[in-house]
PDB file of C-alpha atoms in Angstrom:
ATOM      1  CA  GLU A   1      23.542  33.314 -27.459  1.00 78.00           C
ATOM      2  CA  ASN A   2      27.174  32.456 -27.260  1.00 85.00           C
ATOM      3  CA  GLN A   3      27.028  28.907 -28.402  1.00 84.00           C
ATOM      4  CA  ALA A   4      28.547  27.846 -25.286  1.00 91.00           C
ATOM      5  CA  THR A   5      30.421  24.002 -25.763  1.00 95.00           C
ATOM      6  CA  ILE A   6      30.174  23.442 -21.751  1.00 96.00           C
ATOM      7  CA  MET A   7      27.966  24.197 -19.297  1.00 95.00           C
ATOM      8  CA  GLN A   8      27.722  23.283 -15.797  1.00 95.00           C
ATOM      9  CA  ALA A   9      24.599  23.384 -13.684  1.00 94.00           C
ATOM     10  CA  THR A  10      21.896  21.669 -10.702  1.00 91.00           C
ATOM     11  CA  PRO A  11      19.761  19.624 -12.022  1.00 89.00           C
ATOM     12  CA  ALA A  12      17.244  22.404 -10.838  1.00 87.00           C
ATOM     13  CA  THR A  13      18.537  24.612 -12.960  1.00 91.00           C
ATOM     14  CA  TRP A  14      18.550  22.803 -16.269  1.00 94.00           C
ATOM     15  CA  ARG A  15      14.764  22.067 -15.233  1.00 90.00           C
ATOM     16  CA  LEU A  16      13.935  26.025 -15.098  1.00 91.00           C
ATOM     17  CA  LEU A  17      16.121  26.105 -18.443  1.00 93.00           C
ATOM     18  CA  LEU A  18      14.176  23.552 -20.278  1.00 94.00           C
ATOM     19  CA  ALA A  19      10.913  24.681 -18.988  1.00 92.00           C
ATOM     20  CA  ALA A  20      11.676  28.281 -20.408  1.00 95.00           C
ATOM     21  CA  GLY A  21      11.295  26.563 -23.664  1.00 93.00           C
ATOM     22  CA  TRP A  22      15.391  26.476 -24.171  1.00 92.00           C
ATOM     23  CA  LYS A  23      16.059  25.387 -27.799  1.00 91.00           C
ATOM     24  CA  GLY A  24      19.387  23.305 -27.318  1.00 91.00           C
ATOM     25  CA  ASN A  25      22.473  23.435 -28.966  1.00 92.00           C
ATOM     26  CA  GLN A  26      23.555  20.514 -30.487  1.00 93.00           C
ATOM     27  CA  GLN A  27      27.220  21.093 -29.567  1.00 94.00           C
ATOM     28  CA  LEU A  28      26.897  21.492 -25.785  1.00 96.00           C
ATOM     29  CA  LYS A  29      28.111  19.075 -23.234  1.00 97.00           C
ATOM     30  CA  ALA A  30      25.763  19.287 -20.413  1.00 96.00           C
ATOM     31  CA  LEU A  31      27.539  18.897 -16.965  1.00 97.00           C
ATOM     32  CA  CYS A  32      24.810  18.037 -13.728  1.00 95.00           C
ATOM     33  CA  GLY A  33      25.581  17.881 -10.055  1.00 92.00           C
ATOM     34  CA  GLY A  34      24.906  19.327  -6.852  1.00 87.00           C
ATOM     35  CA  GLU A  35      21.433  17.117  -6.488  1.00 84.00           C
ATOM     36  CA  ALA A  36      19.974  13.985  -7.268  1.00 83.00           C
ATOM     37  CA  LEU A  37      19.322  13.921 -11.524  1.00 87.00           C
ATOM     38  CA  ASP A  38      16.529  12.862 -12.282  1.00 84.00           C
ATOM     39  CA  ILE A  39      16.247  10.447 -15.451  1.00 86.00           C
ATOM     40  CA  LYS A  40      13.271  12.703 -17.587  1.00 86.00           C
ATOM     41  CA  ILE A  41      15.555  15.646 -17.093  1.00 90.00           C
ATOM     42  CA  VAL A  42      18.541  13.329 -18.525  1.00 92.00           C
ATOM     43  CA  GLU A  43      16.087  12.412 -21.807  1.00 90.00           C
ATOM     44  CA  GLU A  44      15.274  15.880 -22.780  1.00 92.00           C
ATOM     45  CA  LEU A  45      18.842  17.212 -22.480  1.00 94.00           C
ATOM     46  CA  LEU A  46      20.342  14.130 -24.638  1.00 93.00           C
ATOM     47  CA  GLU A  47      17.624  15.814 -27.202  1.00 93.00           C
ATOM     48  CA  LEU A  48      18.568  18.900 -27.181  1.00 94.00           C
ATOM     49  CA  SER A  49      22.671  18.739 -26.439  1.00 95.00           C
ATOM     50  CA  LYS A  50      25.638  17.032 -27.723  1.00 94.00           C
ATOM     51  CA  GLU A  51      26.609  14.981 -24.195  1.00 94.00           C
ATOM     52  CA  VAL A  52      25.236  14.869 -20.642  1.00 95.00           C
ATOM     53  CA  TRP A  53      27.394  13.877 -17.550  1.00 95.00           C
ATOM     54  CA  ASN A  54      26.120  13.509 -14.237  1.00 95.00           C
ATOM     55  CA  LEU A  55      28.904  14.538 -11.421  1.00 95.00           C
ATOM     56  CA  TYR A  56      28.821  13.764  -7.953  1.00 95.00           C
ATOM     57  CA  GLY A  57      30.858  14.878  -5.244  1.00 94.00           C
ATOM     58  CA  PRO A  58      31.512  16.782  -1.985  1.00 92.00           C
ATOM     59  CA  THR A  59      33.364  19.946  -1.358  1.00 92.00           C
ATOM     60  CA  GLU A  60      35.611  18.615   1.098  1.00 95.00           C
ATOM     61  CA  ALA A  61      36.928  16.169  -1.663  1.00 94.00           C
ATOM     62  CA  THR A  62      37.466  18.885  -3.867  1.00 90.00           C
ATOM     63  CA  ILE A  63      33.855  19.187  -5.925  1.00 87.00           C
ATOM     64  CA  TRP A  64      33.152  15.885  -7.761  1.00 93.00           C
ATOM     65  CA  SER A  65      34.835  12.322  -6.992  1.00 96.00           C
ATOM     66  CA  SER A  66      32.270  10.265  -9.619  1.00 96.00           C
ATOM     67  CA  VAL A  67      31.137  10.656 -13.140  1.00 93.00           C
ATOM     68  CA  THR A  68      28.674   9.345 -15.359  1.00 91.00           C
ATOM     69  CA  ALA A  69      28.037   9.384 -18.842  1.00 91.00           C
ATOM     70  CA  CYS A  70      24.297   9.694 -19.198  1.00 90.00           C
ATOM     71  CA  ARG A  71      24.228   8.143 -22.686  1.00 80.00           C
ATOM     72  CA  ASP A  72      26.235   4.396 -21.048  1.00 63.00           C
ATOM     73  CA  VAL A  73      23.372   4.473 -18.448  1.00 60.00           C
ATOM     74  CA  LYS A  74      19.853   2.933 -19.028  1.00 57.00           C
ATOM     75  CA  PHE A  75      16.940   4.951 -18.318  1.00 51.00           C
ATOM     76  CA  ASN A  76      14.145   2.825 -18.666  1.00 45.00           C
ATOM     77  CA  VAL A  77      12.553   3.322 -15.122  1.00 41.00           C
ATOM     78  CA  SER A  78      11.050  -0.504 -15.105  1.00 36.00           C
ATOM     79  CA  GLN A  79      14.885  -1.802 -15.404  1.00 41.00           C
ATOM     80  CA  ASN A  80      16.344   0.597 -13.010  1.00 45.00           C
ATOM     81  CA  PHE A  81      13.856   0.828 -10.686  1.00 46.00           C
ATOM     82  CA  ASN A  82      14.504   4.095  -9.864  1.00 62.00           C
ATOM     83  CA  THR A  83      13.993   7.619 -11.530  1.00 71.00           C
ATOM     84  CA  THR A  84      17.311   9.004 -10.897  1.00 79.00           C
ATOM     85  CA  VAL A  85      20.627   8.551 -12.653  1.00 89.00           C
ATOM     86  CA  PRO A  86      23.509   6.967 -10.661  1.00 92.00           C
ATOM     87  CA  ILE A  87      26.784   9.191  -9.491  1.00 94.00           C
ATOM     88  CA  GLY A  88      28.836   6.345 -11.292  1.00 93.00           C
ATOM     89  CA  LYS A  89      32.700   5.686 -10.524  1.00 94.00           C
ATOM     90  CA  ALA A  90      35.326   7.367  -8.962  1.00 96.00           C
ATOM     91  CA  ILE A  91      37.223   9.412 -11.166  1.00 96.00           C
ATOM     92  CA  ASN A  92      41.342   8.890 -11.043  1.00 95.00           C
ATOM     93  CA  ASN A  93      43.429   9.279  -7.957  1.00 93.00           C
ATOM     94  CA  THR A  94      39.805   8.676  -5.807  1.00 95.00           C
ATOM     95  CA  GLN A  95      38.599   6.113  -3.983  1.00 94.00           C
ATOM     96  CA  PHE A  96      35.450   5.144  -2.739  1.00 96.00           C
ATOM     97  CA  TYR A  97      34.218   3.012   0.350  1.00 96.00           C
ATOM     98  CA  VAL A  98      30.703   1.855   1.322  1.00 97.00           C
ATOM     99  CA  LEU A  99      30.682   0.729   4.771  1.00 97.00           C
ATOM    100  CA  ASN A 100      28.446  -0.232   7.339  1.00 94.00           C
ATOM    101  CA  ASP A 101      28.222   1.025  11.074  1.00 91.00           C
ATOM    102  CA  ASP A 102      31.309  -0.814  11.863  1.00 94.00           C
ATOM    103  CA  LEU A 103      33.362   0.547   9.013  1.00 95.00           C
ATOM    104  CA  GLN A 104      32.825  -2.775   7.214  1.00 96.00           C
ATOM    105  CA  PRO A 105      32.331  -3.068   3.683  1.00 96.00           C
ATOM    106  CA  VAL A 106      28.532  -3.965   2.348  1.00 96.00           C
ATOM    107  CA  PRO A 107      27.735  -6.507  -0.182  1.00 96.00           C
ATOM    108  CA  ILE A 108      26.217  -5.139  -3.697  1.00 95.00           C
ATOM    109  CA  GLY A 109      22.770  -3.929  -3.284  1.00 92.00           C
ATOM    110  CA  VAL A 110      23.347  -3.249   0.455  1.00 93.00           C
ATOM    111  CA  PRO A 111      22.950   0.416   1.802  1.00 92.00           C
ATOM    112  CA  GLY A 112      26.102   1.783   3.051  1.00 95.00           C
ATOM    113  CA  GLU A 113      27.834   5.208   4.043  1.00 96.00           C
ATOM    114  CA  LEU A 114      30.080   6.251   1.279  1.00 97.00           C
ATOM    115  CA  TYR A 115      33.852   7.293   2.212  1.00 97.00           C
ATOM    116  CA  ILE A 116      36.228   9.267   0.117  1.00 97.00           C
ATOM    117  CA  GLY A 117      39.873   8.728  -0.301  1.00 94.00           C
ATOM    118  CA  GLY A 118      42.096   9.615  -2.667  1.00 92.00           C
ATOM    119  CA  ALA A 119      44.400  13.088  -4.149  1.00 91.00           C
ATOM    120  CA  GLY A 120      41.439  15.385  -3.529  1.00 93.00           C
ATOM    121  CA  LEU A 121      40.796  14.905  -0.562  1.00 94.00           C
ATOM    122  CA  ALA A 122      40.782  18.187   1.588  1.00 95.00           C
ATOM    123  CA  LYS A 123      42.771  18.006   5.435  1.00 93.00           C
ATOM    124  CA  GLY A 124      40.309  19.043   6.990  1.00 95.00           C
ATOM    125  CA  TYR A 125      38.104  22.415   8.334  1.00 94.00           C
ATOM    126  CA  LEU A 126      39.895  25.497   8.723  1.00 95.00           C
ATOM    127  CA  ASN A 127      40.235  25.632  12.661  1.00 95.00           C
ATOM    128  CA  LYS A 128      37.817  23.391  13.535  1.00 94.00           C
ATOM    129  CA  PRO A 129      39.771  20.293  14.833  1.00 95.00           C
ATOM    130  CA  GLU A 130      37.207  18.271  16.303  1.00 95.00           C
ATOM    131  CA  LEU A 131      34.880  18.355  12.894  1.00 93.00           C
ATOM    132  CA  THR A 132      38.074  17.696  11.146  1.00 95.00           C
ATOM    133  CA  ALA A 133      38.523  14.691  13.738  1.00 95.00           C
ATOM    134  CA  GLU A 134      35.295  13.528  13.099  1.00 94.00           C
ATOM    135  CA  LYS A 135      34.596  13.660   9.399  1.00 96.00           C
ATOM    136  CA  PHE A 136      38.293  13.078   8.444  1.00 96.00           C
ATOM    137  CA  ILE A 137      38.917   9.663   9.765  1.00 96.00           C
ATOM    138  CA  HIS A 138      42.054   7.204   9.369  1.00 94.00           C
ATOM    139  CA  ASN A 139      41.566   4.576   6.654  1.00 93.00           C
ATOM    140  CA  PRO A 140      41.237   0.893   8.247  1.00 91.00           C
ATOM    141  CA  PHE A 141      41.973  -0.469   4.833  1.00 88.00           C
ATOM    142  CA  SER A 142      45.131   1.793   4.169  1.00 83.00           C
ATOM    143  CA  SER A 143      47.167  -0.957   5.618  1.00 71.00           C
ATOM    144  CA  TYR A 144      46.437  -3.423   3.364  1.00 63.00           C
ATOM    145  CA  THR A 145      47.089  -1.628   0.202  1.00 65.00           C
ATOM    146  CA  PRO A 146      49.990   0.685   0.443  1.00 63.00           C
ATOM    147  CA  SER A 147      48.440   2.703  -2.712  1.00 65.00           C
ATOM    148  CA  SER A 148      45.352   3.399  -0.181  1.00 67.00           C
ATOM    149  CA  PRO A 149      44.908   7.201   1.380  1.00 74.00           C
ATOM    150  CA  SER A 150      45.825   7.425   5.318  1.00 89.00           C
ATOM    151  CA  LYS A 151      42.433   9.172   5.838  1.00 94.00           C
ATOM    152  CA  ILE A 152      38.930   8.808   3.987  1.00 96.00           C
ATOM    153  CA  TYR A 153      35.942  11.076   4.067  1.00 97.00           C
ATOM    154  CA  LYS A 154      32.951  10.299   6.370  1.00 96.00           C
ATOM    155  CA  THR A 155      30.507  11.526   3.710  1.00 95.00           C
ATOM    156  CA  GLY A 156      27.047  11.287   5.315  1.00 92.00           C
ATOM    157  CA  ASP A 157      25.731   9.615   2.458  1.00 91.00           C
ATOM    158  CA  LEU A 158      23.846   7.049   1.648  1.00 91.00           C
ATOM    159  CA  VAL A 159      24.548   4.791  -1.732  1.00 93.00           C
ATOM    160  CA  LYS A 160      24.609   1.392  -2.812  1.00 94.00           C
ATOM    161  CA  TYR A 161      26.584  -0.795  -5.376  1.00 95.00           C
ATOM    162  CA  LEU A 162      24.658  -1.395  -8.550  1.00 92.00           C
ATOM    163  CA  PRO A 163      25.531  -5.057 -10.043  1.00 91.00           C
ATOM    164  CA  ASP A 164      27.752  -2.943 -13.165  1.00 88.00           C
ATOM    165  CA  GLY A 165      29.791  -1.173 -10.310  1.00 91.00           C
ATOM    166  CA  ASN A 166      28.007   1.635 -10.020  1.00 93.00           C
ATOM    167  CA  LEU A 167      26.567   3.873  -7.585  1.00 95.00           C
ATOM    168  CA  GLU A 168      23.280   4.593  -6.530  1.00 92.00           C
ATOM    169  CA  TYR A 169      22.230   7.538  -4.265  1.00 89.00           C
ATOM    170  CA  LEU A 170      19.876   6.767  -2.024  1.00 85.00           C
ATOM    171  CA  GLY A 171      19.683  10.026   0.712  1.00 80.00           C
ATOM    172  CA  ARG A 172      21.444  11.326   3.668  1.00 81.00           C
ATOM    173  CA  ILE A 173      22.616   8.764   6.051  1.00 83.00           C
ATOM    174  CA  ASP A 174      21.313  11.738   8.904  1.00 77.00           C
ATOM    175  CA  TYR A 175      17.924  11.043   7.759  1.00 75.00           C
ATOM    176  CA  GLN A 176      17.956   7.885   9.663  1.00 72.00           C
ATOM    177  CA  VAL A 177      14.981   7.556  12.244  1.00 77.00           C
ATOM    178  CA  LYS A 178      14.019   4.725  15.316  1.00 72.00           C
ATOM    179  CA  LEU A 179      10.238   4.238  15.448  1.00 77.00           C
ATOM    180  CA  ARG A 180       9.062   1.283  17.761  1.00 72.00           C
ATOM    181  CA  GLY A 181      12.394  -0.153  17.751  1.00 65.00           C
ATOM    182  CA  PHE A 182      12.680  -0.581  13.615  1.00 76.00           C
ATOM    183  CA  ARG A 183      15.904   1.753  12.465  1.00 73.00           C
ATOM    184  CA  ILE A 184      14.686   3.510   9.238  1.00 83.00           C
ATOM    185  CA  GLU A 185      16.367   5.536   6.706  1.00 80.00           C
ATOM    186  CA  LEU A 186      14.025   8.049   5.364  1.00 86.00           C
ATOM    187  CA  GLY A 187      15.889   8.573   2.296  1.00 81.00           C
ATOM    188  CA  GLU A 188      15.403   4.767   1.092  1.00 82.00           C
ATOM    189  CA  ILE A 189      11.477   5.746   1.585  1.00 89.00           C
ATOM    190  CA  GLU A 190      11.825   8.855  -0.846  1.00 87.00           C
ATOM    191  CA  SER A 191      13.948   7.285  -3.270  1.00 83.00           C
ATOM    192  CA  VAL A 192      10.952   4.243  -3.245  1.00 88.00           C
ATOM    193  CA  LEU A 193       7.990   7.161  -3.407  1.00 90.00           C
ATOM    194  CA  SER A 194      10.203   9.209  -6.328  1.00 85.00           C
ATOM    195  CA  GLN A 195       9.383   5.826  -8.430  1.00 85.00           C
ATOM    196  CA  HIS A 196       6.151   6.793  -8.934  1.00 89.00           C
ATOM    197  CA  PRO A 197       5.446   7.955 -12.148  1.00 86.00           C
ATOM    198  CA  LEU A 198       3.055  11.007 -10.678  1.00 89.00           C
ATOM    199  CA  VAL A 199       5.835  11.694  -8.008  1.00 89.00           C
ATOM    200  CA  LYS A 200       8.003  14.381  -8.638  1.00 85.00           C
ATOM    201  CA  GLN A 201       9.504  15.025  -5.639  1.00 86.00           C
ATOM    202  CA  ALA A 202       9.120  13.456  -1.888  1.00 90.00           C
ATOM    203  CA  VAL A 203      10.309  14.085   1.326  1.00 91.00           C
ATOM    204  CA  VAL A 204       9.609  12.040   4.248  1.00 92.00           C
ATOM    205  CA  THR A 205       9.631  12.887   8.207  1.00 89.00           C
ATOM    206  CA  LEU A 206       9.095  11.494  11.336  1.00 86.00           C
ATOM    207  CA  TYR A 207       6.031  13.191  13.442  1.00 85.00           C
ATOM    208  CA  GLN A 208       6.734  13.347  16.963  1.00 74.00           C
ATOM    209  CA  ASN A 209       3.723  14.544  19.009  1.00 69.00           C
ATOM    210  CA  ASN A 210       4.517  17.453  21.538  1.00 57.00           C
ATOM    211  CA  ASN A 211       3.411  15.328  24.684  1.00 55.00           C
ATOM    212  CA  ASN A 212       6.303  12.807  23.743  1.00 47.00           C
ATOM    213  CA  ASN A 213       4.425   9.651  23.749  1.00 47.00           C
ATOM    214  CA  ASN A 214       5.823   7.443  21.204  1.00 50.00           C
ATOM    215  CA  ASP A 215       2.554   6.132  20.472  1.00 57.00           C
ATOM    216  CA  ASP A 216       2.041   8.968  18.433  1.00 71.00           C
ATOM    217  CA  GLU A 217       4.976   8.863  16.512  1.00 79.00           C
ATOM    218  CA  LYS A 218       4.309   8.233  12.659  1.00 89.00           C
ATOM    219  CA  LEU A 219       5.885   8.774   9.327  1.00 92.00           C
ATOM    220  CA  ILE A 220       4.611  11.108   7.223  1.00 94.00           C
ATOM    221  CA  ALA A 221       5.575  11.560   3.477  1.00 95.00           C
ATOM    222  CA  TYR A 222       5.066  14.932   1.606  1.00 95.00           C
ATOM    223  CA  VAL A 223       4.600  14.882  -2.124  1.00 93.00           C
ATOM    224  CA  VAL A 224       5.424  17.012  -4.831  1.00 91.00           C
ATOM    225  CA  PRO A 225       2.955  15.740  -8.011  1.00 90.00           C
ATOM    226  CA  SER A 226       4.153  15.790 -11.780  1.00 83.00           C
ATOM    227  CA  SER A 227       3.322  18.032 -14.561  1.00 74.00           C
ATOM    228  CA  ASP A 228       1.362  14.657 -15.728  1.00 66.00           C
ATOM    229  CA  VAL A 229      -0.929  15.201 -13.211  1.00 64.00           C
ATOM    230  CA  SER A 230      -4.200  16.506 -13.752  1.00 59.00           C
ATOM    231  CA  GLN A 231      -5.454  19.827 -12.407  1.00 50.00           C
ATOM    232  CA  ALA A 232      -8.751  18.200 -11.126  1.00 39.00           C
TER     233      ALA A 232
END
């Protein structure tokens, strides 16, 4: 009604607005953040607004740490091999590090945990020194580059570098489980399941029998079908 020119919302909120029959605003810059951004939402928003941006960042790094202009992203699912928009590259005065368990950088295309440093980084958690020490760690690369931050934040987010330098969000590192001796990232399985055109959302869990018998352990996937699936 007021013809706003900038609006920020989660993808879930944008989805509700689109489902309610919103007619759009060609002067609107639509900002999306807070969760993985589905390509289908972007395609609809691009038809109804001036610009669409995907934002990523935790509260510990002053909310937004990276940004992607969605018009610069190829939305061909068969080319991207996923159905979500990359989280982009670090904004000015912010540094990203994608590291393995030994705090070593991983190659392009290899999943790793995202660490964030820079001017926007918080000092820590109020009155929680142990949690602060666990999450805000010494930057192992600060001695090599004078401009590198002395502290970096351990996000717990699993990401990987795409060939163009953008980061793809894969899920939470906390979802790593071990099944019959294999370390498995549940977020990676969820990401692959979400590539199917008939799957809207997917969640994978490790099922364990109450008798603690490892032979009874199994992975179970729960999916929410897309609206294209027949009611039958």
